[in-house]
Amino acid sequence: MNRAEATVYKERLLALRSRMCGDVDQLRENSLRKSRSEGNGEMSSMPIHMADIGSDNYEQEFSLSLMENEGAALDKIQLSLDRIEEGTYGVCDDCGAKIPKTRLNAIPYATQCVKCASQQEGV
Ligand SMILES: [Zn+2]
């Protein structure tokens, strides 16, 4: 994978991370705001974070993977960003094979090829 290609995934990862972090902060913020506003009657409109990360399909696939384990996904996003910097992004952690782009498009923070990932899930 060349630099230009890696940059595309980097941007996706950054957008995804900020959206995920934003979601977490937003939940926390909303519950804080709720308890505060009971006191002063303040009505703040909820901020809507819509990260521009692409098509609806792309988002849907994310939502599915996000629901599985958001915390682990955040770790993997950071790991993937590090690997982009190192130039090792898109290479399977276990067997060293190239991770297919179709997989990276669906899960940009994938660190294993399909074969290794399915083997791990089976353990
Ligand atoms: Zn592999």
PDB file of C-alpha atoms and ligand atoms in Angstrom:
ATOM      1  CA  MET A   1       0.000   0.000   0.000  1.00  0.00           C
ATOM      2  CA  ASN A   2       1.414   3.345  -0.950  1.00  0.00           C
ATOM      3  CA  ARG A   3       1.280   6.590   0.993  1.00  0.00           C
ATOM      4  CA  ALA A   4      -1.672   8.005  -0.888  1.00  0.00           C
ATOM      5  CA  GLU A   5      -3.720   4.877  -0.272  1.00  0.00           C
ATOM      6  CA  ALA A   6      -2.730   4.781   3.369  1.00  0.00           C
ATOM      7  CA  THR A   7      -3.769   8.407   3.762  1.00  0.00           C
ATOM      8  CA  VAL A   8      -7.288   7.550   2.662  1.00  0.00           C
ATOM      9  CA  TYR A   9      -7.537   4.944   5.399  1.00  0.00           C
ATOM     10  CA  LYS A  10      -5.901   7.253   7.885  1.00  0.00           C
ATOM     11  CA  GLU A  11      -8.586   9.844   7.291  1.00  0.00           C
ATOM     12  CA  ARG A  12     -11.275   7.219   7.691  1.00  0.00           C
ATOM     13  CA  LEU A  13      -9.740   6.008  10.918  1.00  0.00           C
ATOM     14  CA  LEU A  14      -9.465   9.536  12.284  1.00  0.00           C
ATOM     15  CA  ALA A  15     -13.056  10.308  11.334  1.00  0.00           C
ATOM     16  CA  LEU A  16     -14.213   7.075  12.880  1.00  0.00           C
ATOM     17  CA  ARG A  17     -12.265   7.667  16.051  1.00  0.00           C
ATOM     18  CA  SER A  18     -13.527  11.188  16.506  1.00  0.00           C
ATOM     19  CA  ARG A  19     -17.040   9.981  15.913  1.00  0.00           C
ATOM     20  CA  MET A  20     -16.678   7.195  18.445  1.00  0.00           C
ATOM     21  CA  CYS A  21     -15.032   9.457  21.009  1.00  0.00           C
ATOM     22  CA  GLY A  22     -17.666  12.073  20.277  1.00  0.00           C
ATOM     23  CA  ASP A  23     -20.404   9.569  20.908  1.00  0.00           C
ATOM     24  CA  VAL A  24     -18.932   8.588  24.240  1.00  0.00           C
ATOM     25  CA  ASP A  25     -18.413  12.198  25.297  1.00  0.00           C
ATOM     26  CA  GLN A  26     -21.844  13.092  24.110  1.00  0.00           C
ATOM     27  CA  LEU A  27     -23.484  10.407  26.214  1.00  0.00           C
ATOM     28  CA  ARG A  28     -21.585  11.561  29.255  1.00  0.00           C
ATOM     29  CA  GLU A  29     -22.322  15.177  28.479  1.00  0.00           C
ATOM     30  CA  ASN A  30     -26.011  14.535  28.040  1.00  0.00           C
ATOM     31  CA  SER A  31     -26.357  12.806  31.373  1.00  0.00           C
ATOM     32  CA  LEU A  32     -24.420  15.594  33.063  1.00  0.00           C
ATOM     33  CA  ARG A  33     -26.483  18.197  31.335  1.00  0.00           C
ATOM     34  CA  LYS A  34     -29.669  16.461  32.319  1.00  0.00           C
ATOM     35  CA  SER A  35     -28.868  16.568  35.994  1.00  0.00           C
ATOM     36  CA  ARG A  36     -27.635  20.157  35.769  1.00  0.00           C
ATOM     37  CA  SER A  37     -30.542  21.476  33.775  1.00  0.00           C
ATOM     38  CA  GLU A  38     -32.936  20.238  36.401  1.00  0.00           C
ATOM     39  CA  GLY A  39     -31.531  22.958  38.582  1.00  0.00           C
ATOM     40  CA  ASN A  40     -31.431  25.953  36.278  1.00  0.00           C
ATOM     41  CA  GLY A  41     -33.947  24.960  33.631  1.00  0.00           C
ATOM     42  CA  GLU A  42     -31.392  25.418  30.885  1.00  0.00           C
ATOM     43  CA  MET A  43     -32.434  23.896  27.573  1.00  0.00           C
ATOM     44  CA  SER A  44     -29.402  23.169  25.476  1.00  0.00           C
ATOM     45  CA  SER A  45     -29.896  21.599  22.132  1.00  0.00           C
ATOM     46  CA  MET A  46     -28.101  18.338  21.672  1.00  0.00           C
ATOM     47  CA  PRO A  47     -25.068  18.647  19.444  1.00  0.00           C
ATOM     48  CA  ILE A  48     -25.253  16.418  16.431  1.00  0.00           C
ATOM     49  CA  HIS A  49     -21.972  15.010  15.288  1.00  0.00           C
ATOM     50  CA  MET A  50     -22.118  13.740  11.779  1.00  0.00           C
ATOM     51  CA  ALA A  51     -18.658  12.797  10.703  1.00  0.00           C
ATOM     52  CA  ASP A  52     -18.272  12.882   7.004  1.00  0.00           C
ATOM     53  CA  ILE A  53     -16.912   9.428   6.463  1.00  0.00           C
ATOM     54  CA  GLY A  54     -18.667   8.313   3.335  1.00  0.00           C
ATOM     55  CA  SER A  55     -21.658   6.391   2.140  1.00  0.00           C
ATOM     56  CA  ASP A  56     -24.539   4.973   4.158  1.00  0.00           C
ATOM     57  CA  ASN A  57     -23.343   1.450   3.557  1.00  0.00           C
ATOM     58  CA  TYR A  58     -19.988   2.350   4.938  1.00  0.00           C
ATOM     59  CA  GLU A  59     -21.625   3.737   8.073  1.00  0.00           C
ATOM     60  CA  GLN A  60     -23.851   0.735   8.480  1.00  0.00           C
ATOM     61  CA  GLU A  61     -20.959  -1.643   8.385  1.00  0.00           C
ATOM     62  CA  PHE A  62     -19.270   0.466  11.009  1.00  0.00           C
ATOM     63  CA  SER A  63     -22.286   0.511  13.253  1.00  0.00           C
ATOM     64  CA  LEU A  64     -22.344  -3.257  13.164  1.00  0.00           C
ATOM     65  CA  SER A  65     -18.715  -3.601  14.110  1.00  0.00           C
ATOM     66  CA  LEU A  66     -18.956  -0.805  16.646  1.00  0.00           C
ATOM     67  CA  MET A  67     -21.712  -2.511  18.540  1.00  0.00           C
ATOM     68  CA  GLU A  68     -19.579  -5.565  18.991  1.00  0.00           C
ATOM     69  CA  ASN A  69     -16.912  -3.925  21.052  1.00  0.00           C
ATOM     70  CA  GLU A  70     -16.378  -0.208  20.946  1.00  0.00           C
ATOM     71  CA  GLY A  71     -13.499  -0.104  23.379  1.00  0.00           C
ATOM     72  CA  ALA A  72     -11.499  -2.749  21.557  1.00  0.00           C
ATOM     73  CA  ALA A  73     -12.235  -1.014  18.278  1.00  0.00           C
ATOM     74  CA  LEU A  74     -10.806   2.251  19.599  1.00  0.00           C
ATOM     75  CA  ASP A  75      -7.603   0.443  20.552  1.00  0.00           C
ATOM     76  CA  LYS A  76      -7.416  -1.085  17.112  1.00  0.00           C
ATOM     77  CA  ILE A  77      -7.983   2.265  15.466  1.00  0.00           C
ATOM     78  CA  GLN A  78      -5.035   3.686  17.367  1.00  0.00           C
ATOM     79  CA  LEU A  79      -2.963   0.649  16.468  1.00  0.00           C
ATOM     80  CA  SER A  80      -3.879   1.042  12.816  1.00  0.00           C
ATOM     81  CA  LEU A  81      -2.949   4.728  12.870  1.00  0.00           C
ATOM     82  CA  ASP A  82       0.432   3.820  14.346  1.00  0.00           C
ATOM     83  CA  ARG A  83       0.922   1.244  11.636  1.00  0.00           C
ATOM     84  CA  ILE A  84       0.096   3.731   8.925  1.00  0.00           C
ATOM     85  CA  GLU A  85       2.874   5.928  10.307  1.00  0.00           C
ATOM     86  CA  GLU A  86       5.218   2.928  10.356  1.00  0.00           C
ATOM     87  CA  GLY A  87       4.197   1.895   6.870  1.00  0.00           C
ATOM     88  CA  THR A  88       2.991  -1.531   7.991  1.00  0.00           C
ATOM     89  CA  TYR A  89      -0.719  -0.834   7.670  1.00  0.00           C
ATOM     90  CA  GLY A  90      -2.724  -3.413   5.743  1.00  0.00           C
ATOM     91  CA  VAL A  91      -0.453  -6.310   6.689  1.00  0.00           C
ATOM     92  CA  CYS A  92      -1.816  -9.154   8.788  1.00  0.00           C
ATOM     93  CA  ASP A  93      -0.494  -9.191  12.342  1.00  0.00           C
ATOM     94  CA  ASP A  94      -0.308 -12.948  12.465  1.00  0.00           C
ATOM     95  CA  CYS A  95       0.762 -14.283   9.102  1.00  0.00           C
ATOM     96  CA  GLY A  96       2.136 -11.181   7.405  1.00  0.00           C
ATOM     97  CA  ALA A  97      -0.186 -11.495   4.434  1.00  0.00           C
ATOM     98  CA  LYS A  98      -1.710  -8.423   2.874  1.00  0.00           C
ATOM     99  CA  ILE A  99      -5.175  -7.689   4.206  1.00  0.00           C
ATOM    100  CA  PRO A 100      -7.543  -7.372   1.219  1.00  0.00           C
ATOM    101  CA  LYS A 101      -8.745  -3.850   0.568  1.00  0.00           C
ATOM    102  CA  THR A 102     -12.355  -5.012   0.625  1.00  0.00           C
ATOM    103  CA  ARG A 103     -11.780  -5.959   4.251  1.00  0.00           C
ATOM    104  CA  LEU A 104     -10.042  -2.692   5.062  1.00  0.00           C
ATOM    105  CA  ASN A 105     -12.869  -0.805   3.419  1.00  0.00           C
ATOM    106  CA  ALA A 106     -15.359  -2.531   5.693  1.00  0.00           C
ATOM    107  CA  ILE A 107     -13.156  -2.489   8.783  1.00  0.00           C
ATOM    108  CA  PRO A 108     -10.319   0.037   8.390  1.00  0.00           C
ATOM    109  CA  TYR A 109      -8.912  -0.961  11.763  1.00  0.00           C
ATOM    110  CA  ALA A 110      -8.572  -4.639  10.854  1.00  0.00           C
ATOM    111  CA  THR A 111      -5.140  -5.890  11.871  1.00  0.00           C
ATOM    112  CA  GLN A 112      -5.586  -9.454  10.698  1.00  0.00           C
ATOM    113  CA  CYS A 113      -6.496 -11.066   7.418  1.00  0.00           C
ATOM    114  CA  VAL A 114      -9.839 -12.846   7.176  1.00  0.00           C
ATOM    115  CA  LYS A 115      -8.270 -16.250   7.704  1.00  0.00           C
ATOM    116  CA  CYS A 116      -6.406 -15.332  10.883  1.00  0.00           C
ATOM    117  CA  ALA A 117      -9.323 -13.352  12.281  1.00  0.00           C
ATOM    118  CA  SER A 118     -11.697 -16.268  11.825  1.00  0.00           C
ATOM    119  CA  GLN A 119      -9.201 -18.645  13.373  1.00  0.00           C
ATOM    120  CA  GLN A 120      -8.930 -16.406  16.417  1.00  0.00           C
ATOM    121  CA  GLU A 121     -12.667 -16.139  16.767  1.00  0.00           C
ATOM    122  CA  GLY A 122     -12.854 -19.927  16.739  1.00  0.00           C
ATOM    123  CA  VAL A 123     -10.564 -20.278  19.761  1.00  0.00           C
TER     124      VAL A 123
HETATM  125 ZN    ZN B   1      -3.245 -13.558   8.483  1.00  0.00          ZN
END
